[in-house]
Tab-separated table of N, CA and C in Angstrom:
chain	number	residue	atom	x	y	z
A	163	SER	N	90.454	109.748	64.699
A	163	SER	CA	89.307	111.082	63.942
A	163	SER	C	88.766	111.726	65.061
A	164	ASN	N	88.456	112.562	65.022
A	164	ASN	CA	87.865	113.690	66.193
A	164	ASN	C	86.640	112.778	66.953
A	165	SER	N	85.891	112.157	66.369
A	165	SER	CA	85.075	111.272	67.256
A	165	SER	C	85.622	110.341	68.326
A	166	ASP	N	86.778	110.148	68.089
A	166	ASP	CA	87.502	109.370	69.074
A	166	ASP	C	88.234	110.128	70.357
A	167	HIS	N	88.184	111.587	69.913
A	167	HIS	CA	88.846	112.496	71.210
A	167	HIS	C	87.707	113.067	72.149
A	168	HIS	N	87.799	112.684	73.411
A	168	HIS	CA	86.953	113.069	74.365
A	168	HIS	C	87.352	114.451	74.827
A	169	VAL	N	86.356	115.008	74.694
A	169	VAL	CA	86.357	116.731	75.428
A	169	VAL	C	85.402	116.978	76.374
A	170	ALA	N	85.975	117.099	77.626
A	170	ALA	CA	85.059	117.511	79.017
A	170	ALA	C	85.061	118.963	78.761
A	171	VAL	N	84.255	119.661	79.266
A	171	VAL	CA	83.926	121.127	79.101
A	171	VAL	C	83.440	121.301	80.750
A	172	LEU	N	84.346	121.874	81.585
A	172	LEU	CA	83.933	122.384	82.651
A	172	LEU	C	83.376	123.747	83.014
A	173	GLY	N	81.999	123.930	83.269
A	173	GLY	CA	81.528	124.954	83.084
A	173	GLY	C	80.597	125.357	82.070
A	174	ALA	N	80.247	124.254	81.348
A	174	ALA	CA	79.329	124.314	80.301
A	174	ALA	C	77.923	125.432	80.847
A	175	SER	N	77.609	125.885	79.865
A	175	SER	CA	76.551	126.564	79.709
A	175	SER	C	75.407	126.200	78.677
A	176	PRO	N	74.135	126.522	79.021
A	176	PRO	CA	73.247	126.416	78.009
A	176	PRO	C	73.010	128.052	77.258
A	177	LYS	N	73.697	129.044	77.878
A	177	LYS	CA	73.306	130.201	77.429
A	177	LYS	C	74.157	130.439	76.068
A	178	PRO	N	73.464	130.701	74.940
A	178	PRO	CA	74.124	130.475	73.720
A	178	PRO	C	75.415	131.953	73.729
A	179	ALA	N	75.077	133.084	74.512
A	179	ALA	CA	76.033	134.061	74.562
A	179	ALA	C	77.503	133.905	75.536
A	180	ARG	N	77.317	132.915	76.153
A	180	ARG	CA	78.606	132.156	76.816
A	180	ARG	C	79.680	131.500	75.901
A	181	TYR	N	80.812	131.948	76.076
A	181	TYR	CA	82.033	131.054	75.409
A	181	TYR	C	82.078	129.525	75.876
A	182	ALA	N	81.725	129.207	77.008
A	182	ALA	CA	81.570	127.754	76.998
A	182	ALA	C	80.419	127.156	76.187
A	183	ASN	N	79.226	127.646	75.867
A	183	ASN	CA	78.270	127.172	75.338
A	183	ASN	C	78.820	127.331	73.545
A	184	GLN	N	79.657	128.549	73.257
A	184	GLN	CA	79.878	128.428	71.705
A	184	GLN	C	81.057	127.638	71.434
A	185	CYS	N	81.647	127.315	72.850
A	185	CYS	CA	82.776	125.979	72.495
A	185	CYS	C	82.126	124.633	72.171
A	186	ILE	N	81.119	124.358	72.766
A	186	ILE	CA	80.359	123.210	72.665
A	186	ILE	C	80.100	123.108	71.342
A	187	ARG	N	79.289	124.124	70.850
A	187	ARG	CA	78.609	124.248	69.547
A	187	ARG	C	79.834	123.875	68.206
A	188	LEU	N	81.296	124.564	68.768
A	188	LEU	CA	82.377	124.444	67.668
A	188	LEU	C	82.533	123.053	67.781
A	189	LEU	N	82.778	122.440	68.886
A	189	LEU	CA	83.169	121.133	69.056
A	189	LEU	C	82.182	120.226	68.152
A	190	GLN	N	81.025	120.475	68.211
A	190	GLN	CA	79.899	119.413	67.645
A	190	GLN	C	80.359	119.651	66.152
A	191	GLN	N	80.740	120.957	65.907
A	191	GLN	CA	80.722	121.056	64.335
A	191	GLN	C	81.916	120.468	64.155
A	192	HIS	N	83.090	120.075	64.509
A	192	HIS	CA	84.229	119.652	64.189
A	192	HIS	C	84.050	117.889	64.604
A	193	ALA	N	82.701	117.304	65.113
A	193	ALA	CA	82.581	115.848	65.504
A	193	ALA	C	83.353	115.402	66.629
A	194	TYR	N	83.739	116.189	67.640
A	194	TYR	CA	84.435	116.089	68.583
A	194	TYR	C	83.517	115.182	69.671
A	195	ARG	N	83.832	114.045	70.598
A	195	ARG	CA	82.979	113.437	71.452
A	195	ARG	C	82.878	114.734	72.600
A	196	ILE	N	81.968	114.988	73.082
A	196	ILE	CA	81.885	115.998	74.358
A	196	ILE	C	81.148	115.573	75.396
A	197	THR	N	81.830	116.071	76.674
A	197	THR	CA	80.794	115.844	77.730
A	197	THR	C	80.895	116.881	78.403
A	198	PRO	N	79.740	117.808	78.404
A	198	PRO	CA	79.674	119.199	79.128
A	198	PRO	C	79.354	118.835	80.612
A	199	VAL	N	79.958	119.282	81.351
A	199	VAL	CA	79.779	119.488	82.912
A	199	VAL	C	79.524	120.587	83.646
A	200	HIS	N	78.366	120.212	84.377
A	200	HIS	CA	77.474	121.198	85.215
A	200	HIS	C	76.801	120.564	86.164
A	201	PRO	N	76.369	121.141	87.402
A	201	PRO	CA	75.692	120.541	88.533
A	201	PRO	C	74.169	120.341	88.250
A	202	ARG	N	73.709	121.357	87.371
A	202	ARG	CA	72.321	121.930	87.422
A	202	ARG	C	71.593	121.500	86.100
A	203	PHE	N	72.355	121.371	85.207
A	203	PHE	CA	71.418	120.675	83.730
A	203	PHE	C	71.940	119.473	83.457
A	204	ALA	N	70.656	118.826	83.099
A	204	ALA	CA	70.538	117.232	82.519
A	204	ALA	C	71.285	117.449	80.977
A	205	GLU	N	71.188	118.365	80.352
A	205	GLU	CA	71.330	118.461	78.978
A	205	GLU	C	71.643	119.700	78.274
A	206	ILE	N	72.762	120.140	77.630
A	206	ILE	CA	73.205	121.185	76.908
A	206	ILE	C	73.486	120.949	75.468
A	207	GLU	N	72.761	121.738	74.430
A	207	GLU	CA	72.630	121.164	73.030
A	207	GLU	C	72.720	120.151	72.820
A	208	GLY	N	71.732	119.365	73.544
A	208	GLY	CA	71.529	118.025	73.041
A	208	GLY	C	72.482	117.048	73.472
A	209	ILE	N	73.036	117.189	74.206
A	209	ILE	CA	74.487	116.571	74.729
A	209	ILE	C	73.837	116.345	76.231
A	210	GLY	N	74.320	114.999	76.898
A	210	GLY	CA	73.861	114.501	78.090
A	210	GLY	C	75.196	115.249	79.037
A	211	VAL	N	74.514	115.911	80.315
A	211	VAL	CA	75.694	116.736	80.841
A	211	VAL	C	75.854	115.765	82.000
A	212	ALA	N	77.445	115.986	82.681
A	212	ALA	CA	77.775	115.277	83.880
A	212	ALA	C	77.709	116.199	84.821
A	213	ALA	N	77.471	115.808	86.053
A	213	ALA	CA	77.083	116.504	87.373
A	213	ALA	C	78.164	117.426	87.741
A	214	SER	N	79.527	116.332	87.422
A	214	SER	CA	80.685	116.584	88.087
A	214	SER	C	81.858	115.850	87.528
A	215	LEU	N	82.978	116.383	87.416
A	215	LEU	CA	84.235	115.946	86.876
A	215	LEU	C	84.311	114.006	87.144
A	216	ALA	N	83.915	113.836	88.533
A	216	ALA	CA	83.989	112.740	89.236
A	216	ALA	C	82.926	112.087	88.628
A	217	ALA	N	81.949	112.196	87.925
A	217	ALA	CA	80.774	111.774	87.242
A	217	ALA	C	81.330	111.224	86.033
A	218	ILE	N	82.262	111.224	85.599
A	218	ILE	CA	82.660	111.066	83.979
A	218	ILE	C	83.614	109.813	84.115
A	219	ASP	N	83.268	108.917	83.598
A	219	ASP	CA	84.073	107.308	83.763
A	219	ASP	C	84.949	107.072	82.680
A	220	ASP	N	84.762	107.757	81.706
A	220	ASP	CA	85.626	107.719	80.430
A	220	ASP	C	86.753	108.409	80.491
A	221	PRO	N	87.727	108.043	79.975
A	221	PRO	CA	89.208	108.497	79.854
A	221	PRO	C	88.769	110.215	79.109
A	222	VAL	N	89.383	111.123	79.505
A	222	VAL	CA	89.103	112.723	78.741
A	222	VAL	C	90.543	112.849	78.193
A	223	ASP	N	90.378	112.756	76.862
A	223	ASP	CA	91.658	113.436	76.109
A	223	ASP	C	91.948	114.894	76.543
A	224	THR	N	90.943	115.792	76.457
A	224	THR	CA	91.325	117.306	76.716
A	224	THR	C	90.384	117.757	77.585
A	225	LEU	N	90.205	118.530	78.411
A	225	LEU	CA	89.682	119.032	79.590
A	225	LEU	C	89.453	120.713	79.777
A	226	THR	N	88.601	121.409	78.997
A	226	THR	CA	88.835	122.698	78.954
A	226	THR	C	88.078	123.454	80.039
A	227	LEU	N	88.403	124.171	80.578
A	227	LEU	CA	87.970	125.004	81.536
A	227	LEU	C	87.366	126.491	81.455
A	228	TYR	N	85.938	126.392	81.881
A	228	TYR	CA	85.224	127.827	82.039
A	228	TYR	C	84.760	128.246	83.100
A	229	VAL	N	85.302	127.676	84.235
A	229	VAL	CA	85.294	128.067	85.645
A	229	VAL	C	86.049	129.273	86.140
A	230	GLY	N	86.240	130.139	87.011
A	230	GLY	CA	86.999	130.775	87.544
A	230	GLY	C	87.733	130.222	88.570
A	231	PRO	N	88.807	130.786	89.281
A	231	PRO	CA	89.859	130.071	90.214
A	231	PRO	C	88.787	129.498	91.353
A	232	LYS	N	87.820	130.420	92.031
A	232	LYS	CA	87.239	130.051	93.141
A	232	LYS	C	86.218	128.817	92.925
A	233	LEU	N	85.983	128.827	92.142
A	233	LEU	CA	85.309	127.446	91.525
A	233	LEU	C	85.926	126.305	90.846
A	234	LEU	N	87.137	126.460	90.485
A	234	LEU	CA	87.992	125.340	90.123
A	234	LEU	C	88.586	124.839	90.962
A	235	GLU	N	89.526	125.431	91.906
A	235	GLU	CA	90.317	124.942	92.964
A	235	GLU	C	90.012	123.798	93.808
A	236	PRO	N	88.604	123.890	94.229
A	236	PRO	CA	87.907	122.948	95.013
A	236	PRO	C	87.750	121.805	94.130
A	237	GLN	N	88.081	121.732	92.676
A	237	GLN	CA	87.555	120.628	92.041
A	237	GLN	C	89.309	120.005	91.591
A	238	THR	N	90.319	120.446	92.222
A	238	THR	CA	91.387	120.253	91.827
A	238	THR	C	91.763	118.575	91.804
A	239	ASP	N	91.588	117.813	92.949
A	239	ASP	CA	91.775	116.640	93.296
A	239	ASP	C	90.934	115.699	92.436
A	240	ASP	N	89.725	116.037	91.854
A	240	ASP	CA	88.837	115.419	90.660
A	240	ASP	C	89.604	115.381	89.537
A	241	ILE	N	90.357	116.519	89.126
A	241	ILE	CA	90.888	116.701	87.980
A	241	ILE	C	92.194	116.111	87.957
A	242	VAL	N	92.888	115.762	89.023
A	242	VAL	CA	94.210	115.102	89.077
A	242	VAL	C	93.735	113.482	89.145
A	243	ARG	N	92.740	113.221	89.589
A	243	ARG	CA	92.236	111.922	89.629
A	243	ARG	C	91.667	111.300	87.829
A	244	MET	N	91.278	112.523	87.415
A	244	MET	CA	90.626	112.194	86.064
A	244	MET	C	91.753	111.832	85.224
A	245	HIS	N	92.968	112.532	85.332
A	245	HIS	CA	94.197	112.619	84.338
A	245	HIS	C	94.136	112.733	83.132
A	246	PRO	N	93.308	113.907	82.694
A	246	PRO	CA	93.286	113.958	81.201
A	246	PRO	C	94.636	114.443	80.775
A	247	GLY	N	94.449	113.714	79.231
A	247	GLY	CA	95.647	114.245	78.404
A	247	GLY	C	96.141	115.555	78.417
A	248	ARG	N	95.132	116.618	78.624
A	248	ARG	CA	95.610	118.150	78.380
A	248	ARG	C	94.802	118.841	79.161
A	249	VAL	N	95.088	119.643	79.928
A	249	VAL	CA	93.914	120.757	80.461
A	249	VAL	C	94.321	121.933	79.721
A	250	ILE	N	92.931	122.868	79.207
A	250	ILE	CA	93.289	124.258	78.472
A	250	ILE	C	92.566	125.059	79.709
A	251	PHE	N	93.090	126.244	79.848
A	251	PHE	CA	92.503	127.054	80.954
A	251	PHE	C	92.468	128.203	79.997
A	252	ASN	N	90.989	128.434	79.538
A	252	ASN	CA	90.758	129.453	78.997
A	252	ASN	C	90.836	130.705	79.906
A	253	PRO	N	90.870	131.988	79.139
A	253	PRO	CA	91.042	133.111	79.769
A	253	PRO	C	90.013	133.469	80.888
A	254	GLY	N	90.768	133.788	82.101
A	254	GLY	CA	89.972	133.997	83.365
A	254	GLY	C	89.954	132.741	83.925
A	255	THR	N	90.391	131.402	83.497
A	255	THR	CA	90.366	130.471	84.486
A	255	THR	C	91.743	130.058	85.198
A	256	GLU	N	92.820	130.990	84.708
A	256	GLU	CA	94.028	130.707	85.353
A	256	GLU	C	94.242	130.566	86.824
A	257	SER	N	94.748	129.486	87.314
A	257	SER	CA	95.270	129.164	88.961
A	257	SER	C	96.298	128.820	89.035
A	258	ASP	N	97.253	129.512	89.770
A	258	ASP	CA	98.785	128.967	90.267
A	258	ASP	C	98.481	127.796	90.942
A	259	THR	N	97.598	127.703	91.776
A	259	THR	CA	97.307	126.550	92.475
A	259	THR	C	96.918	125.130	91.963
A	260	VAL	N	96.066	125.214	90.937
A	260	VAL	CA	95.683	124.129	89.926
A	260	VAL	C	96.832	123.894	89.253
A	261	GLN	N	97.337	124.795	88.397
A	261	GLN	CA	98.535	124.656	87.483
A	261	GLN	C	99.490	123.766	88.138
A	262	ALA	N	99.941	124.184	89.480
A	262	ALA	CA	101.231	123.568	90.380
A	262	ALA	C	100.916	122.303	90.782
A	263	ARG	N	99.642	121.803	90.787
A	263	ARG	CA	99.079	120.321	91.120
A	263	ARG	C	99.386	119.568	90.122
A	264	LEU	N	98.711	120.302	88.711
A	264	LEU	CA	98.866	119.321	87.418
A	264	LEU	C	100.195	119.090	87.199
A	265	ASP	N	101.080	119.877	87.245
A	265	ASP	CA	102.768	119.973	87.140
A	265	ASP	C	103.262	118.663	88.054
A	266	GLU	N	102.843	118.772	89.411
A	266	GLU	CA	102.967	117.561	90.150
A	266	GLU	C	102.784	116.387	89.603
A	267	ALA	N	101.372	116.244	88.937
A	267	ALA	CA	100.991	114.994	88.424
A	267	ALA	C	101.259	114.648	87.042
A	268	GLY	N	101.996	115.490	86.637
A	268	GLY	CA	102.469	115.135	85.210
A	268	GLY	C	101.515	115.338	84.154
A	269	ILE	N	100.338	116.014	84.422
A	269	ILE	CA	99.492	116.624	83.461
A	269	ILE	C	99.679	117.956	82.624
A	270	GLU	N	99.755	117.424	81.274
A	270	GLU	CA	100.313	118.694	80.346
A	270	GLU	C	98.760	119.703	80.532
A	271	TRP	N	99.256	121.028	80.670
A	271	TRP	CA	98.378	122.133	80.640
A	271	TRP	C	98.895	123.357	79.836
A	272	PHE	N	97.906	124.231	79.355
A	272	PHE	CA	98.333	125.606	78.815
A	272	PHE	C	97.170	126.655	78.930
A	273	GLU	N	97.574	127.727	78.911
A	273	GLU	CA	96.527	128.741	78.483
A	273	GLU	C	96.549	129.491	77.264
A	274	ALA	N	95.125	129.205	76.783
A	274	ALA	CA	94.713	129.398	75.687
A	274	ALA	C	93.183	129.741	75.608
A	275	CYS	N	92.786	130.082	74.305
A	275	CYS	CA	91.624	129.973	74.130
A	275	CYS	C	90.961	128.719	73.304
A	276	THR	N	89.972	127.996	73.773
A	276	THR	CA	89.751	126.892	72.822
A	276	THR	C	88.937	127.179	71.661
A	277	LEU	N	88.331	128.346	71.589
A	277	LEU	CA	87.450	128.452	70.329
A	277	LEU	C	88.529	128.960	69.246
A	278	VAL	N	89.480	130.095	69.829
A	278	VAL	CA	90.201	130.284	68.734
A	278	VAL	C	91.160	129.119	68.286
A	279	MET	N	91.649	128.072	69.227
A	279	MET	CA	92.350	127.022	68.737
A	279	MET	C	91.418	126.047	67.517
A	280	LEU	N	90.086	125.884	67.883
A	280	LEU	CA	89.430	125.412	66.666
A	280	LEU	C	89.100	125.884	65.645
A	281	LYS	N	88.989	127.391	65.698
A	281	LYS	CA	89.038	128.116	64.524
A	281	LYS	C	90.265	128.053	63.795
A	282	THR	N	91.305	127.969	64.326
A	282	THR	CA	92.455	127.965	63.665
A	282	THR	C	93.134	126.481	63.496
A	283	ASP	N	92.594	125.594	63.486
A	283	ASP	CA	92.819	124.115	63.428
A	283	ASP	C	94.275	124.310	64.331
A	284	GLN	N	94.274	124.196	65.458
A	284	GLN	CA	95.220	124.146	66.604
A	284	GLN	C	94.636	123.175	67.825
A	285	PHE	N	93.357	123.086	67.501
A	285	PHE	CA	92.992	122.022	68.606
A	285	PHE	C	93.419	120.709	68.517
């Protein structure tokens, strides 16, 4: 069931207009287990937030990215250590550096829009 599928949202935002926030709300509607990741918020959409990827203890099935390469690349080691089931690079987050490291680590990744995937039952 969806509730067994753990989704980490890197770059989570409390602002409703942001895609990262829309993603969290849509994941909630589909009853996924969600960990928003942001260094400065304790809670987003009523869900407890992890300050960093390193702060997440439980295995992550899907890591979906909403931070650009400048913020993303310094977190590459944390992503590799986490070894999520898959990583989704949403538009604007693509990074050759990170993608090459994921390939080396044997971590599946693809470029897609999480919102579209959820709305079309391809998530």
